[in-house]
């Protein structure tokens, strides 16, 4: 019985190598976390299946919304009546063979059909062995902490990211199908006396609207309990739970705050049982700031610095002036260390089958750090801010580390399609990975990329905005104050990306262009303090000063004693004032110059259900893609914004009602609860929807070695590029390493082995780098030339073929080379190859398709040649020239008689051009009852004739070393081990 092992290699750049050795030659600025071992981020790939379009409308109205889990509309569970409807996602996606097929099948699901709402996810996806638990990782917990050594903790609601906190509350609900735990940094802990006076904590919709907003107070050893008389109160202050009247005593802390181990443990126990669900805090301290469990907190903003100074600004299309890089190196070390501490905390509480859901730009490295330590973990990542185009991402010095960090996830979610497209493009242009609308193929795994616009808890917002008598009273007073005037409302943070300056200049343009509206329209602009570290460093108060100057200029030019055009409030608004303002407004105006998801626009729509005030929304906001019925504007076009304000003010009641109905339907159906469900549903579908029978398992090296040792006559056929060496942009740079040379020489030295390299390379290249191994057989230009072992002469197998076609092909190639920057032509004796590895990936691929069509319309109709797609190249060659033919020739030389054929055949190739030599039919010509076992190097989901896979070229060399007896079967490298783990998860 002949054993044929065939390995097809998928070429891709090797993952970053982690080294624990410090670089003595570089300065670490006295910080051990600046060593390469700390700042080089290795990545082990995630397990993925496919990218799926995620945004599906829910039919529920606001009156039917609740905060309980509802795995119903467009659910991935089967119908509750037990019927096997063909349009259920779980059945419809069964057997999908690739991401595109899975995406097409899911688009056919009827999203309006009622699905059982309370089926356990573990029942719906038994193959995943889910534990039913979700670990959410967010930069900060939902509370701001104050601390005094003698009075203990003062815990208050944190402002901002209300939609995200609402999602956590939803998943932590007692009726949820999930067991939810939140892991987050404590945030900057301050002395209680330094906490800002907050008579009305910030509005958070959802379950925390009436509870989390209340002050949560405790004294030492008293717990995170809430005063019964204060639950639900939005104006409650800090009240000791022991009922005493003593007030916290301020202690001088300077720049350092010391917290005892006992107090830390007390807070952790209390947060674990907090009313908003289980919370596990991450304590961020330096390496030398932990003394017997007592920690010293100093320079706490350092943990934000890299994310908010480097990433936030770049992601919002802003760049800093160049510096010497010293501060950036320090902040990067802190950023990496912070992500490590998050990974440590998650690993402590992780159980097999848990889902880890990571949020936002502070934790971009966390997916890969977790993947290294927990290869089987299911990871979802969601970015709440914009993602920049590759032109901007290239400006980031740590661009590769950031991208590879995210690629440790199984699925990456974004607010809008443009952000997801930018991410995929960056992975292709910066890292060289193949990508599509479905996701990114990285390090042997498919990372799904999808779009999930976040929503708000519309029901809670509606109940609060329309159910509080104090809000009604404030609405009456506002109407009296601005009687006879239209009110344009804007509410933004004091960030440059919020476009407040553009808004004021556009309003000034409006008053200039439409004088009839003077004294009839006012702009009420509320500007709350920023939470972004980089914006806080505006030491010159340039932003605030510019806004103040604009307000003064507008009021001075168009105002008077009885009329003030602009009212600017640089402060936080109370909940009552905020909702009263949104309800009384005639126009909502949002002019962000770059924004993720603007929840103010969503809350405005809910508050306008009676008034139907138009919404003017910047096209650069992440909300614009969802709120398509709003009036979209370019904030940089001041005249256009002015015209939109006039249009909104003059719109007929019918038009306003029609526009608002569309917006209201979207906001009240696509809530934060639906967002949470959709994301988790897509993540689980990605992990379980593929037909597992098509997944290519990892190579069983023990079986391979056993068959090798039992065989007396062995034949090896290797491709070169992408199989023995990685694919590189410059083909001449793909030279074999000393390890490759030694390994092949040892293999070929065994008299029982016949070793051949069958490559598309020309004779000169193979002679130069492989010719000195006399025992090695060489085949150049896909089998056009061969050099037998222990000879120096090449045989031309195509010398009788008419090569006149090359002139016409050369002219066509030259035509596209002149029009494709970075492309070049490689002329071989038999074939012509057009390379576009150095060209723009998208444009190069487009030009290659056009060139192939051109060749097929002309050359292939007149000559017996074929056009083959390779790795970033097109090759034209005679049809009879292929690796299958040379493989057939090599096998036939052994003979067809009994005992003559080889007993062991191992083929390795990297793309479909090598599939010819993997075809069973080639060997059926000579043998009967042949057992063909094929292996591929690359992703387990890759469609191929192979029955096994390795991950990359380095693993091919490791495998050959095992056959040579130079390595143990289990010694296959961390990357291959990760691939094996991934395959086990999928199978």
Phi, psi and omega in degrees: 000127181272133176255120179245115176254121181238128182243124175254131186257131173262116184281135173201157182299143179292150179291159179301139180268133182269130180233131179268002183273128179289153177266102184293342183274355182245150179280136176249012176056029178076007183244118183294339180283359177270357180294153178305328179295338179262328187261350174271122187258105176282157182227127168255131190294155176275168177265124181217166180234309186195158171260138185229140174297131194253339193271110184233133181291142173254138184279351185293144174266172184296330181290342181258000182285146169215176184263016180266154178300136179222086179281066187243275187301126182058032180289159177270004179273158179285159181304143185293341181276003177086356180290151181258067182297135183292342182263011173287138184303321184295325180274325183294326183271353180298127179090002177298136188258352180198167182302320182295320179294319178296319178297318181294318182293319181293333179292346181269356184290136176281108185282351184264351183285138182289131180238151181302125189275344191239029177279134181294133178304331179293329176287324182288332183230068184296333183291341182274346182054050182292146176272344184088007182248145175238132173251111177267134178247114178235149185304315182234152172284166185286008184236148169264134188250135169243151186212137169226139186298331183262343181244351176086216192262144170237114187245123182232159182295139180270139178281154173089168179046042184298320182297319179295316178296325177296323177297318178297318179297321179296314181290336180271356181304144184299336180264006180291151176282356184246151170260107192254137175228133178256128175250123182203157176293149178292343189080176178292116179273128183243162170297142183307322181292342181268352177294138181294146175294126186227080183296339181219092184306157188297147178293127167233124178287181179082201184296338181270002180299321185253354184235308184293338179286342179290151176291135179249117190235153175202162168243174184305130179067021182252344177089164181270056181265160179251141176295129183301325181285349185251351182300129180087350180280127181273355183242009182291145179260195181278115185236121177299135185284348179277002176082357180287161181261003183289144181261154178301137179264121181290132177246139179291126182248339186064224180267357185235137177238122181259130180237129183284160179297321181296319179291324177296314181295324179296316179296319180298318179296320183287322177293329180295337181239030181289163183292337181267016178105176181287128180233128178247111183281149174254124180265112182263108178223157178289170184296331184255014184252016179241109183241102179055038179091337174279134184246148174251120179261118179217149184047054184297329178296350181300331183287341176269341200302310183293315182298316187267343177266322183261307187285311182301316181293316181293319180295339177257022173063041173236148179231145177270162173292147180296144178232183179284354175087354183295313180295323180294321179298320179293316181292327176294319178299319177294320180297315179295317180297321178299314178297325177296318180293325173297317179298318178301316182293320180292318180300327180298324186253355184290140171235147179307134181095353176289149173257131177253123181244113186256139185238131160075177196285348177288340187238041183291335181271346188298319180304315182289323179296322177289321183297326179294322185267335180230079185301336184267000188288146175266119185237128170246142179232139178226130179258121185271351180249171178297157171244130189281166175289166183297331179298322178278320182298329179297337182285347181277125183295330180259032186299318182292319179296320180294313182295314180293332175298315180292326184290000171284350181277161173280326181214138179242126182249148180226167181285326183217164183295324181298324179292319179294323179295320178298319180297312180298320179297320179296321179296328178281313187281329183262318182261343179082015181274149173288139180215163177207185177295341180277334181157199185235134174265108186228128175051041176082008178226155176260122177258114181290142177234127185214174187241128181220086178296127184281155178237195177236170173278086188296324181295316180294320177298316181297316180297320181289313185293332185245004184243007183249117180301329181294330177291320178299320179296320180291324177299317179299318181291322179295318179297322178293321182292324182246039182300135178079006181236145173280143183247120172258125186248136172226136179222117186215163169278161180277063177244149178295333183281350182279347174072030180294320179296318178297323180297315181294320179292325178292323177293324175297319177297323179298314179294328178287319186279331182236077183298338181295343180268354179297140183068005179242350182226138174233149174252120175256110183249119176255124182238105180274153180301148181281156175252000184272128184303317183295323180288330178293337181279012176286073187298331180275002181053040184296317182295308182299318181294321180296318179295316179298318179296319180294318179298315180296321181293316180295314181294327178288327183275321187245356181262181179195194182294328184254359183214126175239114184294321186236129171247116183249126181240097180277075186196169170282142174264148171292162180302316182298315181294321182298309181289327177297320180294317179295325182286324186276348186295149173264332179216136171259130186235115180235120187236040180303137176270344172191122187208154175277257178247115182271101184286340177301320180296323179289318178293325178298318180298316179297317183290344182261022184293340176259321186276331179060037178293134180296152178248123174258120191231134178295137178290349179268001176276145177296341179283340187301323181293337180267319182268070185289340181277353178287167175275109184273138181225158171262110185299341179277345178265088186298320179296320179294322177294318178300318179296323179292322176298315179296319179298318180295321182287333183258006182292141181289154178303324179295316180295320179297318181294320180295316179296316183293325180301320179292317180295317183296319179299317181295311185295324184274351175254324180264072185272177179293332176292316178296321178301314180298315180297315182297318181296311182294322178299314181293322179299312180292323178295320177300322184282336189236356189278335182293146172294113187294343182291342182266352179291134182270115183290162178290153182299131173272095185293331178296317179295317178300313181295322180297314179294323179299314183290332181278352185261146179257331180238118187232140179235127178243132176229115184246138163281170182253287184293127179084353180244303176269330178229151179291157173288131178232163183294323178259111182304328181288346180273354182274068182263146183288144177280168178300324180295320179297315181299312182297318183295315179293321181296319178296318180296316183287339182288340178288121183297342179278353184252137170245113188246126181233144170251116180250104190232162172276355179293160179275175184296319184299315182295313181295323177297319185294318189256339182237348187297336183284350175271095189296331182283355186268134173270140183236140174228120184256157176051051174060034176100006179286328180230144176226147173233115184291154176302144177064027173226164179247354186264140177262140176256129178268113182272358183235021187294339181266002182272139179288119183258019181296339180296338185296327181297314181293321178294320179299320179296319179292315178300319180297322179301315182281333177295319179295337184254003181230101182297131179095352180273160179204164183251135174248119181258119177253176182290328183249321186246159172240134183233132176252116184260138174228031179297325183271354181277170173303130186303315183289314182291322178299317179295322178296313179296326178295320178296318179294319179296319180296318177299319179298314180295320181290332178283338187241286191296312186292342178279341182252338186232156179274066180231164178228154178252121184246134172275128175243197177284100180059040176202162171239136179230135176248129183206163176301147185295331183277357180266109175199166185289337177295320181294318181289328177295318178298319181297317182294320180292321183294334181295340177286335182102165184251354184284173180297129178083355181272319183297157176294147180270345184217122178234127178236118178246139178227130178210170188242349179208185187291344176292341178269353184296335180304321181278356177263350185293134177299326184302327180300319184272339178296337179297332187248331187236158171240157181054041182279137172263115183250114176246121188244142179235148176233146175257118183150200182294144180293339181271000181293134179280123186198166173283348185290150175254355176221168178213151166249176186265314186203173184306324180297330178286332175297314180296320178298321180293317178297323179297325176297316179295326179285350184080015182264358180208156178280156179301322183278351182270085185238006178089151184296324183294316181292324176301320178297319180296321178297317178299318180298319180295321180296325178295318185285335186261000000 
